CSV table of C-alpha atoms and ligand atoms in Angstrom, one decimal:
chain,number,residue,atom,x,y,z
A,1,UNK,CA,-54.4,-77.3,-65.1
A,2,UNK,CA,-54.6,-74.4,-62.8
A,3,UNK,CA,-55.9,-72.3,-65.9
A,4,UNK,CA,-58.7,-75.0,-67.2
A,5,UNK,CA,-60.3,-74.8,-63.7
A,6,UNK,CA,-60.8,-71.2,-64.0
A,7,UNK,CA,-61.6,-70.8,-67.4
A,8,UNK,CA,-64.7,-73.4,-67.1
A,9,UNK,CA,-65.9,-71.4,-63.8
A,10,UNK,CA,-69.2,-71.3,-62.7
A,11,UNK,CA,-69.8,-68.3,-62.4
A,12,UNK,CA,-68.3,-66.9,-65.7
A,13,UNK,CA,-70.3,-69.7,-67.5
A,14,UNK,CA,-73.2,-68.7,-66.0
A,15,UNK,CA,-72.7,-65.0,-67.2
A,16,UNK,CA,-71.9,-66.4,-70.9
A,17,UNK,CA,-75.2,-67.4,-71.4
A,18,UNK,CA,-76.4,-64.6,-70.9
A,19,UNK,CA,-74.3,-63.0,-73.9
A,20,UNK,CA,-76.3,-63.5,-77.1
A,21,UNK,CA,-75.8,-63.0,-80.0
A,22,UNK,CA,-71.7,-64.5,-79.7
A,23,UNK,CA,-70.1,-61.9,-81.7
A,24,UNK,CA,-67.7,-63.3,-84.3
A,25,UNK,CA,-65.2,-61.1,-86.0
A,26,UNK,CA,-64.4,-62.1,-89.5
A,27,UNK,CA,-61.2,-60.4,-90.4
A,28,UNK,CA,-57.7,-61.3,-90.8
A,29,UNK,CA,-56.9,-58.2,-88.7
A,30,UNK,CA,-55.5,-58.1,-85.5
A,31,UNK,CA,-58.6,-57.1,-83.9
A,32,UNK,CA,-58.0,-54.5,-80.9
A,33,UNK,CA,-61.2,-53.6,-77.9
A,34,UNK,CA,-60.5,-50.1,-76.8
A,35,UNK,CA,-62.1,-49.4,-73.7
A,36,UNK,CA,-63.0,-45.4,-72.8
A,37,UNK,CA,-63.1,-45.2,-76.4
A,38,UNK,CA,-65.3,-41.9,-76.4
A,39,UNK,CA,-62.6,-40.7,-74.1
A,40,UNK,CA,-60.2,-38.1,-75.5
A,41,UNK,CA,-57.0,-40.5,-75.5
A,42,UNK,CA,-59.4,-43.6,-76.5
A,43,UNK,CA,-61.0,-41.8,-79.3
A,44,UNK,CA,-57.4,-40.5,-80.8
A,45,UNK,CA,-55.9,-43.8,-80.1
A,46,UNK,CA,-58.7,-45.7,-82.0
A,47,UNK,CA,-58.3,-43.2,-84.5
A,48,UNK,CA,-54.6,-44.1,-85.0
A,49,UNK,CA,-54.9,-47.7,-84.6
A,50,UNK,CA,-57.9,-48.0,-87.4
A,51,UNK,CA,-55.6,-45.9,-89.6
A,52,UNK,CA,-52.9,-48.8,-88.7
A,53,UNK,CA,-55.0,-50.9,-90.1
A,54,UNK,CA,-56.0,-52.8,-87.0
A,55,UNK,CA,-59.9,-53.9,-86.5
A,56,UNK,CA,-61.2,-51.8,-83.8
A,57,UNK,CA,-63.8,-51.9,-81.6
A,58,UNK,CA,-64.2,-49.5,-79.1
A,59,UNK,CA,-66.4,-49.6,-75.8
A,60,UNK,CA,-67.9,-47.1,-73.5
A,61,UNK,CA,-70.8,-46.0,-71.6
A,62,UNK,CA,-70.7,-43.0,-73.4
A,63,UNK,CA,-71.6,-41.5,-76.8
A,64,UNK,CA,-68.1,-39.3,-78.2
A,65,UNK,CA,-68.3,-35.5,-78.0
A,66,UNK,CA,-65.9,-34.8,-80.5
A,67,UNK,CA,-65.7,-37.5,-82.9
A,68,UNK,CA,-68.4,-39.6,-84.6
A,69,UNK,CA,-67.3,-43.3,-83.7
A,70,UNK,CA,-66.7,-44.3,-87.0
A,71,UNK,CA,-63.3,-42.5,-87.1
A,72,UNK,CA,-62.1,-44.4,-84.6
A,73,UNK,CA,-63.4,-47.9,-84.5
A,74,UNK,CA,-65.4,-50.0,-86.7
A,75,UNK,CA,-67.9,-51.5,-84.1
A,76,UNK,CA,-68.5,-49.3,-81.4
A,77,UNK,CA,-70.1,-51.1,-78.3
A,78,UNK,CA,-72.3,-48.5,-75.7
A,79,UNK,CA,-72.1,-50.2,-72.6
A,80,UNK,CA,-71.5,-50.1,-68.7
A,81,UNK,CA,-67.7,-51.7,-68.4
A,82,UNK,CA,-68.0,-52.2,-64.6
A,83,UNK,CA,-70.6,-55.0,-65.5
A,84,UNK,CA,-68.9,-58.2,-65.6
A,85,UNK,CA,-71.4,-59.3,-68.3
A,86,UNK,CA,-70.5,-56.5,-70.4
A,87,UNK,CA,-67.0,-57.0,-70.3
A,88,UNK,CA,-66.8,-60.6,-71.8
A,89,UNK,CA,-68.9,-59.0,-74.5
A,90,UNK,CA,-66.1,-56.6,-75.1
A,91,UNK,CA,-63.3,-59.2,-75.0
A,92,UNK,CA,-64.9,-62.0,-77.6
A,93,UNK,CA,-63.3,-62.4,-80.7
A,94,UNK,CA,-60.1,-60.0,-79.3
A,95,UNK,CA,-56.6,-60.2,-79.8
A,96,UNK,CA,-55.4,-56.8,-77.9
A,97,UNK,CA,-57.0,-55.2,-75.2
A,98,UNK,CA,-56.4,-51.2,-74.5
A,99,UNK,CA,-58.3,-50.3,-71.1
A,100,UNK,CA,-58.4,-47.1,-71.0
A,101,UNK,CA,-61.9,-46.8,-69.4
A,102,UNK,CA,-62.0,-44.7,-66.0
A,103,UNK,CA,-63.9,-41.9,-64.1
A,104,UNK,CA,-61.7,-39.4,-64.6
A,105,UNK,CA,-60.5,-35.3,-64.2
A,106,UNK,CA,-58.4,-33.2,-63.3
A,107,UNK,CA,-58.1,-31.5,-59.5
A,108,UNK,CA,-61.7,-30.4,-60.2
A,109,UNK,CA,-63.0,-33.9,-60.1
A,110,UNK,CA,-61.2,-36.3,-58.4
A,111,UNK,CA,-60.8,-34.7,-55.1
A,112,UNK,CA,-64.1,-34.4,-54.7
A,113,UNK,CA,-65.5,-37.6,-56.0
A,114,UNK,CA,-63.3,-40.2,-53.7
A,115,UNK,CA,-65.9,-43.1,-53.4
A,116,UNK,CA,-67.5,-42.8,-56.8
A,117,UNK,CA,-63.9,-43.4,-58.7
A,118,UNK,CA,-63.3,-45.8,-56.0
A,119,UNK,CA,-66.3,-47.8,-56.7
A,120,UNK,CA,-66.3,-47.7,-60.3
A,121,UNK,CA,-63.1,-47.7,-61.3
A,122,UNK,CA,-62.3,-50.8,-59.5
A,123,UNK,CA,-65.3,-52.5,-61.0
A,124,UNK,CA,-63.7,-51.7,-64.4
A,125,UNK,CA,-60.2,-52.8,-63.6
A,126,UNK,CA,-61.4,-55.8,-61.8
A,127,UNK,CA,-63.5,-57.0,-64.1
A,128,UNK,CA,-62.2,-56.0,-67.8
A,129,UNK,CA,-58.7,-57.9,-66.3
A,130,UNK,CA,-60.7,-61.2,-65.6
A,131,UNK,CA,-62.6,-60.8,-68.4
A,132,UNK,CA,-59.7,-60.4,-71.0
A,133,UNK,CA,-58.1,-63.5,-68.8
A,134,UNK,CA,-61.2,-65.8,-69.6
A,135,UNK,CA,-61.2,-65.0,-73.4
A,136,UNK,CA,-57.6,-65.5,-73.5
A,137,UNK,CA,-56.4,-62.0,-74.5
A,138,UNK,CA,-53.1,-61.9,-75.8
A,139,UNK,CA,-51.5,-58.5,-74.6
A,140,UNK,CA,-52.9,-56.2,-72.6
A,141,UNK,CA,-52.8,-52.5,-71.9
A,142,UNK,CA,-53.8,-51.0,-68.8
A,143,UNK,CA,-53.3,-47.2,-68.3
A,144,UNK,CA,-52.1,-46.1,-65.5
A,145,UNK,CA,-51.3,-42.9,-64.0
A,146,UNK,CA,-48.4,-40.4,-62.5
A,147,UNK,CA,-51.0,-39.9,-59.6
A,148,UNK,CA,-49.2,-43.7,-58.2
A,149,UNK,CA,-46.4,-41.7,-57.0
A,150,UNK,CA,-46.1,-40.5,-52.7
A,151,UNK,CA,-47.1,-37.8,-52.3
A,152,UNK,CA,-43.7,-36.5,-50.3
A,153,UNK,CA,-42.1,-37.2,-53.1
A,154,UNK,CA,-43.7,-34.6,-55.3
A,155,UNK,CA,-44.4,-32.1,-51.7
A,156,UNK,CA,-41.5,-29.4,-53.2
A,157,UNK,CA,-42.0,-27.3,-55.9
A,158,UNK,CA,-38.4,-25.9,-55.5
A,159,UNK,CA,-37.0,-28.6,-56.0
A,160,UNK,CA,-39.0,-30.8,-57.8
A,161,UNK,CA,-37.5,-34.2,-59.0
A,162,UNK,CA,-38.6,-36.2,-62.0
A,163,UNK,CA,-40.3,-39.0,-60.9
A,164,UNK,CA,-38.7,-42.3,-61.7
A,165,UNK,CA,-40.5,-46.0,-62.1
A,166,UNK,CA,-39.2,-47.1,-59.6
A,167,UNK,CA,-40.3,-45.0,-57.3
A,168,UNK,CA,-43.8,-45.6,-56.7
A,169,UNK,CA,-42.7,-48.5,-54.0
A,170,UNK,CA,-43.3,-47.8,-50.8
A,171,UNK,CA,-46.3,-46.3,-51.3
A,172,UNK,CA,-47.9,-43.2,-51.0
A,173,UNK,CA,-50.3,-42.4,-53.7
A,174,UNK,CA,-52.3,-39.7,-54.3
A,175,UNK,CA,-56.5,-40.0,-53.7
A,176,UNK,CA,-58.2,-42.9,-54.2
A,177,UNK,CA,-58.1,-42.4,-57.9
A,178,UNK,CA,-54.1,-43.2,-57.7
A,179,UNK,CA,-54.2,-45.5,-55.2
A,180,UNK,CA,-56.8,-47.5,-57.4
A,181,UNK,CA,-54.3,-47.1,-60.4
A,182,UNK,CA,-51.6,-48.7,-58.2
A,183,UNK,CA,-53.5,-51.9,-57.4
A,184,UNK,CA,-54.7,-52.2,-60.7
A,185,UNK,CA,-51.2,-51.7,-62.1
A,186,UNK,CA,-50.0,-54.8,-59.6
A,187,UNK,CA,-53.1,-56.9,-60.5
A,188,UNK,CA,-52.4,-56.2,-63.8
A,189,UNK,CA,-49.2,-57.8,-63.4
A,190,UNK,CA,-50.1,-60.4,-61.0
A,191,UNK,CA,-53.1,-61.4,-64.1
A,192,UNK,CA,-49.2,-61.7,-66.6
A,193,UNK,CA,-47.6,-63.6,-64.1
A,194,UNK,CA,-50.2,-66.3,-63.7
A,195,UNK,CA,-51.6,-66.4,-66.6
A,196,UNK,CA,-48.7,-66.3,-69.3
A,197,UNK,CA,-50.3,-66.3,-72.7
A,198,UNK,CA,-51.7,-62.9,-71.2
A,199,UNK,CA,-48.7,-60.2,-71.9
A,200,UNK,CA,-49.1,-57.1,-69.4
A,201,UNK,CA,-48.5,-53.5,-71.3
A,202,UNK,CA,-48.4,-50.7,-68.5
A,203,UNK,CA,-48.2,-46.9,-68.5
A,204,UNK,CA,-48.3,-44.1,-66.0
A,205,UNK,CA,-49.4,-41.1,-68.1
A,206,UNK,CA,-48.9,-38.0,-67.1
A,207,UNK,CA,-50.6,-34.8,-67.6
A,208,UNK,CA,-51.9,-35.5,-71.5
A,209,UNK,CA,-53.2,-32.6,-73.0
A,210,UNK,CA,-54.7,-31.8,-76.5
A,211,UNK,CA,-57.5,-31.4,-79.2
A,212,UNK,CA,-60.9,-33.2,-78.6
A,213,UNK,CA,-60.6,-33.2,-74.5
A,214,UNK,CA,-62.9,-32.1,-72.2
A,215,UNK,CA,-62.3,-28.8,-71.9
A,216,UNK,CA,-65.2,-27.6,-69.5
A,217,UNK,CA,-68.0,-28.4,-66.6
A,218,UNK,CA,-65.4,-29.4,-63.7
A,219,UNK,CA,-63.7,-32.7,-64.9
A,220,UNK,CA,-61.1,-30.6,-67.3
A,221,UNK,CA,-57.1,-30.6,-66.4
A,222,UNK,CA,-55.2,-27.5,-66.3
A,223,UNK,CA,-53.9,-27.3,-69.7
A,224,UNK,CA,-57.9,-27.2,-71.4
A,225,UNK,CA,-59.1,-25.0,-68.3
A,226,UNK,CA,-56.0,-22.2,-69.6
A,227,UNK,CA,-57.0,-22.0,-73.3
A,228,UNK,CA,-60.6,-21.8,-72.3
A,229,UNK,CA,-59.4,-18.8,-69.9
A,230,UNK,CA,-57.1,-17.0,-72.0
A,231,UNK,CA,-60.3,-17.3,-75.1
A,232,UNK,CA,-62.6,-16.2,-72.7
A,233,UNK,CA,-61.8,-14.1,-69.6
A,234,UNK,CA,-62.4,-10.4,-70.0
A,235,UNK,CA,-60.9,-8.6,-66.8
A,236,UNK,CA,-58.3,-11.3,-65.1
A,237,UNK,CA,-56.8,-15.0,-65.3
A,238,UNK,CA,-57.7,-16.9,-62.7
A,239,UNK,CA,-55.3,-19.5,-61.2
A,240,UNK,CA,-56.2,-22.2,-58.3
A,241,UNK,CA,-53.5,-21.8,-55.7
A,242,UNK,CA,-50.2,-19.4,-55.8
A,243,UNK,CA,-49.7,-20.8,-59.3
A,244,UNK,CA,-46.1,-21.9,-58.0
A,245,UNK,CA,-46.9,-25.2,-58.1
A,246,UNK,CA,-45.4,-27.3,-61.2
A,247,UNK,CA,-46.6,-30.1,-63.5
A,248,UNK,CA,-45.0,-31.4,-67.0
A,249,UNK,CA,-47.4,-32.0,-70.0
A,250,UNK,CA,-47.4,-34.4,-72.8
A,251,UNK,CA,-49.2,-33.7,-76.0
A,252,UNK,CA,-51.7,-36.1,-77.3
A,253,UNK,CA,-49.8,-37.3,-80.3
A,254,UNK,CA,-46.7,-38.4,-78.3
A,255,UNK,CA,-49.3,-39.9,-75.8
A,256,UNK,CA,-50.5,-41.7,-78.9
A,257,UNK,CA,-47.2,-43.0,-80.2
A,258,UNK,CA,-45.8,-43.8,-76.9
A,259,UNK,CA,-48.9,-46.3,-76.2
A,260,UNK,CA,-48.4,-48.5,-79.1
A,261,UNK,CA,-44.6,-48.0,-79.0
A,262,UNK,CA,-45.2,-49.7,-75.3
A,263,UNK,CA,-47.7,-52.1,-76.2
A,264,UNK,CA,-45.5,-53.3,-79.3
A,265,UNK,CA,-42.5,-53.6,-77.0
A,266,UNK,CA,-41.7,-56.7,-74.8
A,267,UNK,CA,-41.2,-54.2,-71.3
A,268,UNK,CA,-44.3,-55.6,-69.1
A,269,UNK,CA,-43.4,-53.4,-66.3
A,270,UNK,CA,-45.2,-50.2,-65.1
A,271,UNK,CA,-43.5,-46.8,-67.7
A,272,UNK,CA,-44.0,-43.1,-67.5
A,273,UNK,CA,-45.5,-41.8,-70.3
A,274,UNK,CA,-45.0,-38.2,-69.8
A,275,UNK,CA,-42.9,-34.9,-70.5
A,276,UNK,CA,-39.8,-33.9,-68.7
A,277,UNK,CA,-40.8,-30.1,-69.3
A,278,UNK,CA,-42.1,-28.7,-65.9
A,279,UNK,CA,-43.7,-25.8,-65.7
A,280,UNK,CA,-44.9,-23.1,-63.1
A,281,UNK,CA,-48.8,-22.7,-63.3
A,282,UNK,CA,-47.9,-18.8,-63.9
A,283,UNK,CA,-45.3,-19.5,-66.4
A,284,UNK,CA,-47.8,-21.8,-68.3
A,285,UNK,CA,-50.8,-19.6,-67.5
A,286,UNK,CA,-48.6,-16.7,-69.5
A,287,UNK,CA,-47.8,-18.6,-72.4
A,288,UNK,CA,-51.3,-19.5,-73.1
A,289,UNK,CA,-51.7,-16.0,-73.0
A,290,UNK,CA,-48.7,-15.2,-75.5
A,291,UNK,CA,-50.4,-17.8,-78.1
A,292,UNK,CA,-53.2,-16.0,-77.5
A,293,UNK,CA,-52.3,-12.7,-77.6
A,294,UNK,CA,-53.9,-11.7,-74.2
A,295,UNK,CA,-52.4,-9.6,-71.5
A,296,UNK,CA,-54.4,-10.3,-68.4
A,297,UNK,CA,-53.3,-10.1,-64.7
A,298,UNK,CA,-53.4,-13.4,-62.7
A,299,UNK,CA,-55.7,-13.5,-60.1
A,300,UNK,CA,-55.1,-16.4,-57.5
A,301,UNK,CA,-57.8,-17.8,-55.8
A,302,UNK,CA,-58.5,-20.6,-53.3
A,303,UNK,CA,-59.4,-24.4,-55.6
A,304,UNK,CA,-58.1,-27.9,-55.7
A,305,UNK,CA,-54.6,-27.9,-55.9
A,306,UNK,CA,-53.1,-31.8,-55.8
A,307,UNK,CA,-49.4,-31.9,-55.6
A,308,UNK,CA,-46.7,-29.0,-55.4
A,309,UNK,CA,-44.1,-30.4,-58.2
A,310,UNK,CA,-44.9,-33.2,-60.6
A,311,UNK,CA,-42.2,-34.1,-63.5
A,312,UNK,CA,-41.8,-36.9,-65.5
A,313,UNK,CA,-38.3,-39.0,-65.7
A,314,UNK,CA,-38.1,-40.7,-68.9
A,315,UNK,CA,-34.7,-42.6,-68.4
A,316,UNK,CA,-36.2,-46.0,-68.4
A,317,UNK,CA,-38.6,-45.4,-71.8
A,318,UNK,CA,-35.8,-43.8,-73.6
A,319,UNK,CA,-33.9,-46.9,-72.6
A,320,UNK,CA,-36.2,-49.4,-72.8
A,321,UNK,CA,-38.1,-48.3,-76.6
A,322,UNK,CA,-35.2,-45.5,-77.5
A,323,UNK,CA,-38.2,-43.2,-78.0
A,324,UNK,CA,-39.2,-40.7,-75.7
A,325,UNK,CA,-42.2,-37.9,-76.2
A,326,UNK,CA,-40.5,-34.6,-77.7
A,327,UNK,CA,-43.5,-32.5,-78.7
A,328,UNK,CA,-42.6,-28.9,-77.2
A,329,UNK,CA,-45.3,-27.6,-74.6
A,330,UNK,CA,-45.7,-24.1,-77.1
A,331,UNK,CA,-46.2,-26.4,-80.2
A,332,UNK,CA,-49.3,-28.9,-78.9
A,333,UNK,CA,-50.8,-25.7,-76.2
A,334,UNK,CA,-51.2,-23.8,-79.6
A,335,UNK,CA,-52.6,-26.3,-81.3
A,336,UNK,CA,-55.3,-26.8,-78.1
A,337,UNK,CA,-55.6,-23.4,-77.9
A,338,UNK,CA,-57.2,-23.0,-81.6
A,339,UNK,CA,-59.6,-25.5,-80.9
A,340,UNK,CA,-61.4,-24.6,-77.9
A,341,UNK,CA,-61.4,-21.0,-79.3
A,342,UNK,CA,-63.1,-23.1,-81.7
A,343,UNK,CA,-65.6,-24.6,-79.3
A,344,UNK,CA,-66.2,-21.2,-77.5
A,345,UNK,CA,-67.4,-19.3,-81.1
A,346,UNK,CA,-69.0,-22.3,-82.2
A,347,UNK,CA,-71.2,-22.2,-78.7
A,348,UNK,CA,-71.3,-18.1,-78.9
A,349,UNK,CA,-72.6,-18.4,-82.3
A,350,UNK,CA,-75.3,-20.6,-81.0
A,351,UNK,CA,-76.2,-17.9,-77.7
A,352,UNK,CA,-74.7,-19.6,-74.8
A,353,UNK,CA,-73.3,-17.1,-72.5
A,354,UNK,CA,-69.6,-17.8,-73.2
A,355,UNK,CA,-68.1,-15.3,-70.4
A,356,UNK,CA,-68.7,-18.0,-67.8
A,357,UNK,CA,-65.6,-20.0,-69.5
A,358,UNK,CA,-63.6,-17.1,-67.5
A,359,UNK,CA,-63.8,-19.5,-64.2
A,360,UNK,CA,-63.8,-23.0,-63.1
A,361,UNK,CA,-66.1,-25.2,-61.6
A,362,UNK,CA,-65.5,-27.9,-58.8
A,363,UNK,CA,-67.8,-31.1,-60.1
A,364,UNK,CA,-70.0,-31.4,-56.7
A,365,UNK,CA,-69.8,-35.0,-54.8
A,366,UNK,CA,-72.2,-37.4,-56.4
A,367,UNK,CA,-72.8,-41.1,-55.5
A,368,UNK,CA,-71.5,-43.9,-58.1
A,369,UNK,CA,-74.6,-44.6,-60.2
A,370,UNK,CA,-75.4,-47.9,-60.6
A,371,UNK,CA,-77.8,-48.1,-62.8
A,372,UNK,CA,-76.2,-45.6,-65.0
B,401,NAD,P1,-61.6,-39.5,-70.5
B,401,NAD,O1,-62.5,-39.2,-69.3
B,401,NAD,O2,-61.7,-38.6,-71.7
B,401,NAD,O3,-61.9,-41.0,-71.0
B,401,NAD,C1,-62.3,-42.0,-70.2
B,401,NAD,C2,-63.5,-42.7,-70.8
B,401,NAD,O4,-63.9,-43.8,-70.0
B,401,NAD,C3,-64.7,-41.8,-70.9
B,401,NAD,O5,-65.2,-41.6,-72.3
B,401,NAD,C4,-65.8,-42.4,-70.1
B,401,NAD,O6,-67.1,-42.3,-70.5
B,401,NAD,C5,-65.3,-43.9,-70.1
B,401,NAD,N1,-65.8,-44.7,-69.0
B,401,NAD,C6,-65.8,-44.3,-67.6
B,401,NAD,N2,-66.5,-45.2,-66.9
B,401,NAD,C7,-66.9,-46.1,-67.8
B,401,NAD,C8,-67.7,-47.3,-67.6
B,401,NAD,N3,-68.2,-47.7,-66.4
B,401,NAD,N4,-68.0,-48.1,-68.7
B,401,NAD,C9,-67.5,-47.7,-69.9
B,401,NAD,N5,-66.8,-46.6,-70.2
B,401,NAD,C10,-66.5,-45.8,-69.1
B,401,NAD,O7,-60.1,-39.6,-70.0
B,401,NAD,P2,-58.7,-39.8,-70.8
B,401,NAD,O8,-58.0,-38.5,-70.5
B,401,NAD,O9,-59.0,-40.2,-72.2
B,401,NAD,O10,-58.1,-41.0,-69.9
B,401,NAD,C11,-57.9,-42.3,-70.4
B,401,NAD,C12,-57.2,-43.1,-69.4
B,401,NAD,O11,-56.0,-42.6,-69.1
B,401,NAD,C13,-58.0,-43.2,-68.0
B,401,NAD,O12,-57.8,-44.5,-67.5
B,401,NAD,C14,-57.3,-42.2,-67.2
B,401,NAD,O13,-57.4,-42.5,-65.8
B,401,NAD,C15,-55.8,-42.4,-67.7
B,401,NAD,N6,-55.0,-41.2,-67.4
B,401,NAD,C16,-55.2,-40.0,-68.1
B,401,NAD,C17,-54.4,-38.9,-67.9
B,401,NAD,C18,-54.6,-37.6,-68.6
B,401,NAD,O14,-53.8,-36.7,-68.4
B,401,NAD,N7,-55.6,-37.5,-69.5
B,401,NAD,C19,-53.5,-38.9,-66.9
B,401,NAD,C20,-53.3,-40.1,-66.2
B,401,NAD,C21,-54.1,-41.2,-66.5
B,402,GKE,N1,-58.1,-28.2,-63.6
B,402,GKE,C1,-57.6,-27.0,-63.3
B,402,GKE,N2,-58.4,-25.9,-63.6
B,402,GKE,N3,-56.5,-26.8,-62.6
B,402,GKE,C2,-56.1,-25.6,-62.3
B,402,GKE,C3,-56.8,-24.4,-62.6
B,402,GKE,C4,-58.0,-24.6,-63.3
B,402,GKE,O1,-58.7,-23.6,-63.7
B,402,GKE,N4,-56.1,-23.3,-62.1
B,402,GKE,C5,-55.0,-23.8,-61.6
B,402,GKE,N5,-55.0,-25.1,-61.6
B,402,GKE,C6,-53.9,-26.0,-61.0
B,402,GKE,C7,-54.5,-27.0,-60.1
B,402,GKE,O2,-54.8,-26.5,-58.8
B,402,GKE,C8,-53.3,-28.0,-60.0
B,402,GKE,O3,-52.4,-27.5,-59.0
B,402,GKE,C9,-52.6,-27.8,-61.4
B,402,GKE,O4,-53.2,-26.7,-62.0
B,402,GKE,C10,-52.9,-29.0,-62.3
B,402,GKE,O5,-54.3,-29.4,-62.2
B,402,GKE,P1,-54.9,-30.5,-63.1
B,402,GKE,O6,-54.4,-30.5,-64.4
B,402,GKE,O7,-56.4,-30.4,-62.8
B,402,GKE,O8,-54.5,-31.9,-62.4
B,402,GKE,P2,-53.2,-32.5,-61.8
B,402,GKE,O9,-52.0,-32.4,-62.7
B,402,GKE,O10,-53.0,-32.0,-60.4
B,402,GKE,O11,-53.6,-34.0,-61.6
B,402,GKE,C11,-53.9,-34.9,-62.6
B,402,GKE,O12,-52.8,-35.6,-62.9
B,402,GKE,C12,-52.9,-36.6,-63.9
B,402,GKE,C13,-51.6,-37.3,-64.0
B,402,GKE,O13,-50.6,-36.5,-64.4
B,402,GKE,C14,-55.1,-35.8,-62.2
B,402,GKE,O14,-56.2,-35.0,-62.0
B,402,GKE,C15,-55.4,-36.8,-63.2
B,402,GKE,O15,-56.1,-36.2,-64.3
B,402,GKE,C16,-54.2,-37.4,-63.9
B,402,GKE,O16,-53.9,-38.7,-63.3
């Protein structure tokens, strides 16, 4: 009863008619909407997932970089995902929903940009959840992040602790963009609990690294901003912070797995999708080096730091899928490594003055754009 009365809402009817054509998918399929689909875990999941033999579509407000939409979707939908309006578009004729849409970055962008993630992540989470509900979406991914976690709990880079599920209650998460991640995680769940015939798939990802990422202009994480450094710095490495501070990294293809291990699974609780191999900034600035065969001196200098020590406890995915990423840090960083030395001659070739990839940029504060 409860469900009837929202489903024939005002307000979502009212937004229906403005959705025309209907879009009707004629496959026998199971048709999947990824959302941040020219991201760089959308793009390789789509990829995946088509392979699969799912029917894709993907959605975002952006064109891909680094892969022409038709490896990894078969209808890709350009459009503003904080805009209720666009939303139900994305959700007609679905079965599974990955939201992976999000203003995101690494320390270079998100502790700098507070409101704007605020703002428009929440729209996306808000809306694509309500959305999905409405057109009766039958499972439901929503990714998450290891930014959920207190910040004291992660304050130690000594002693640095993996970071288990459950301790992301009481709260203490870090910037807006993981305290956004944290509501949306127990929305997410609230959305299951209501609303059966909606089944809630949840991961806290941590650290994903890889080919195809953003790799430059600010929003890159550590992993992409080392192999740029180590292909182009001439005279030192430079290193935000003492470069004592520790993360773990997962590769992209674990990442990839993991997701549609979870989303296949019947666990509807928040998991870490991460590595339990921490790292030292230093340590991992050197083997970047190693791979490629540089020698440089670190240079530390003053830039966004986050947390001290960050590690992923994988107790409760290795016991709840018996599957757990394994893809050694040296193996996938090699593989990252080739392509943005890729990227770099590619741009070289073409006269872009390639010895600025020797630093990093902050992405200045910037108001959410609306009409973006
Ligand atoms: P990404 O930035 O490469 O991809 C996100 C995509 O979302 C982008 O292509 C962007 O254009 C799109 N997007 C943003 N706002 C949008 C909007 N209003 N409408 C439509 N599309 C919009 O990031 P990613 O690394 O692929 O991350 C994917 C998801 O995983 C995000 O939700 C992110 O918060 C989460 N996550 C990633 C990591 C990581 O290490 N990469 C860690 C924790 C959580
Ligand atoms: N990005 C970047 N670029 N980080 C650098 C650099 C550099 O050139 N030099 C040193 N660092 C240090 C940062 O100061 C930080 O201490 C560490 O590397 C990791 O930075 P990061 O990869 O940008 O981001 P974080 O791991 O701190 O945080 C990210 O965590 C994810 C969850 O695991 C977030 O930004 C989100 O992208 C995400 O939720």
């Amino acid at each position: 009863e409860l469900q009837s009365q929202y489903i024939h809402h005002p307000y979502i009817a009212e937004i229906l008619k403005m959705i025309e054509p209907k879009r009707t998918l004629k496959t026998d399929k199971i048709k999947v909407l990824v959302t941040g689909a020219s991201g760089f875990i959308g793009s390789h999941l789509g990829k995946r997932l088509k392979k699969e033999g799912y029917y894709v579509v993907g959605a975002d407000w952006k064109s891909p970089e680094f892969m022409q939409p038709n490896e990894f979707c078969h209808e890709f939908l350009r459009i503003d995902l904080r805009v209720m309006k666009n939303c139900l578009q994305a959700c007609e004729g679905i079965d599974w929903v990955f939201n992976l849409a999000a203003d995101m970055g690494g320390m270079g962008f998100i502790q700098s940009n507070h409101s704007r993630i605020g703002y428009n992540n929440t729209m996306i989470s808000l809306n694509m959840l309500e959305a999905a509900r409405h057109h009766n979406i039958k499972r439901y991914f929503y990714s998450s992040s290891a930014c959920v976690y207190p910040l004291h709990a992660q304050d130690d880079s000594e002693n640095t602790i993996g970071l288990k599920e459950s301790d992301a209650w009481p709260a203490q998460p870090q910037d807006i963009y993981g305290l956004e991640k944290l509501y949306g995680e127990e929305l997410a769940m609230k959305y299951a609990e209501e609303f059966p015939q909606m089944q809630m798939r949840i991961a806290r990802f941590h650290g994903i690294y890889g080919e195809q990422g953003t790799w430059k202009g600010g929003r890159e994480k550590v992993p992409a901003a080392f192999c740029r450094k180590a292909a182009a710095a001439e005279s030192v490495f430079e290193i935000w912070g003492d470069g004592e501070q520790k993360r773990s990294f997962c590769y992209i293809d674990d990442c990839v797995e993991g997701v549609i291990r979870i989303m296949k699974s019947d666990y509807d609780k928040p998991l870490n999708l991460g590595s339990e191999e921490m790292i030292s900034m230093n340590d991992f600035a050197k083997l970047v080096m190693e791979i490629a065969g540089r020698n440089l001196p670190l240079k530390h200098i003053e830039g966004p730091e986050g947390v001290r020590g960050r590690n992923s406890d994988n107790s409760l995915i290795e016991e709840v899928l018996g599957w757990k990423p394994s893809i050694p840090l040296a193996i996938g960083i090699e593989k990252t490594y080739q392509w943005i030395k890729e990227q770099i001659k590619a741009e070289k070739q073409t006269g872009v003055n390639t010895s600025v990839y020797s630093e990093s940029t902050v992405v200045v504060t910037e108001a959410s754009d609306i009409n973006a």
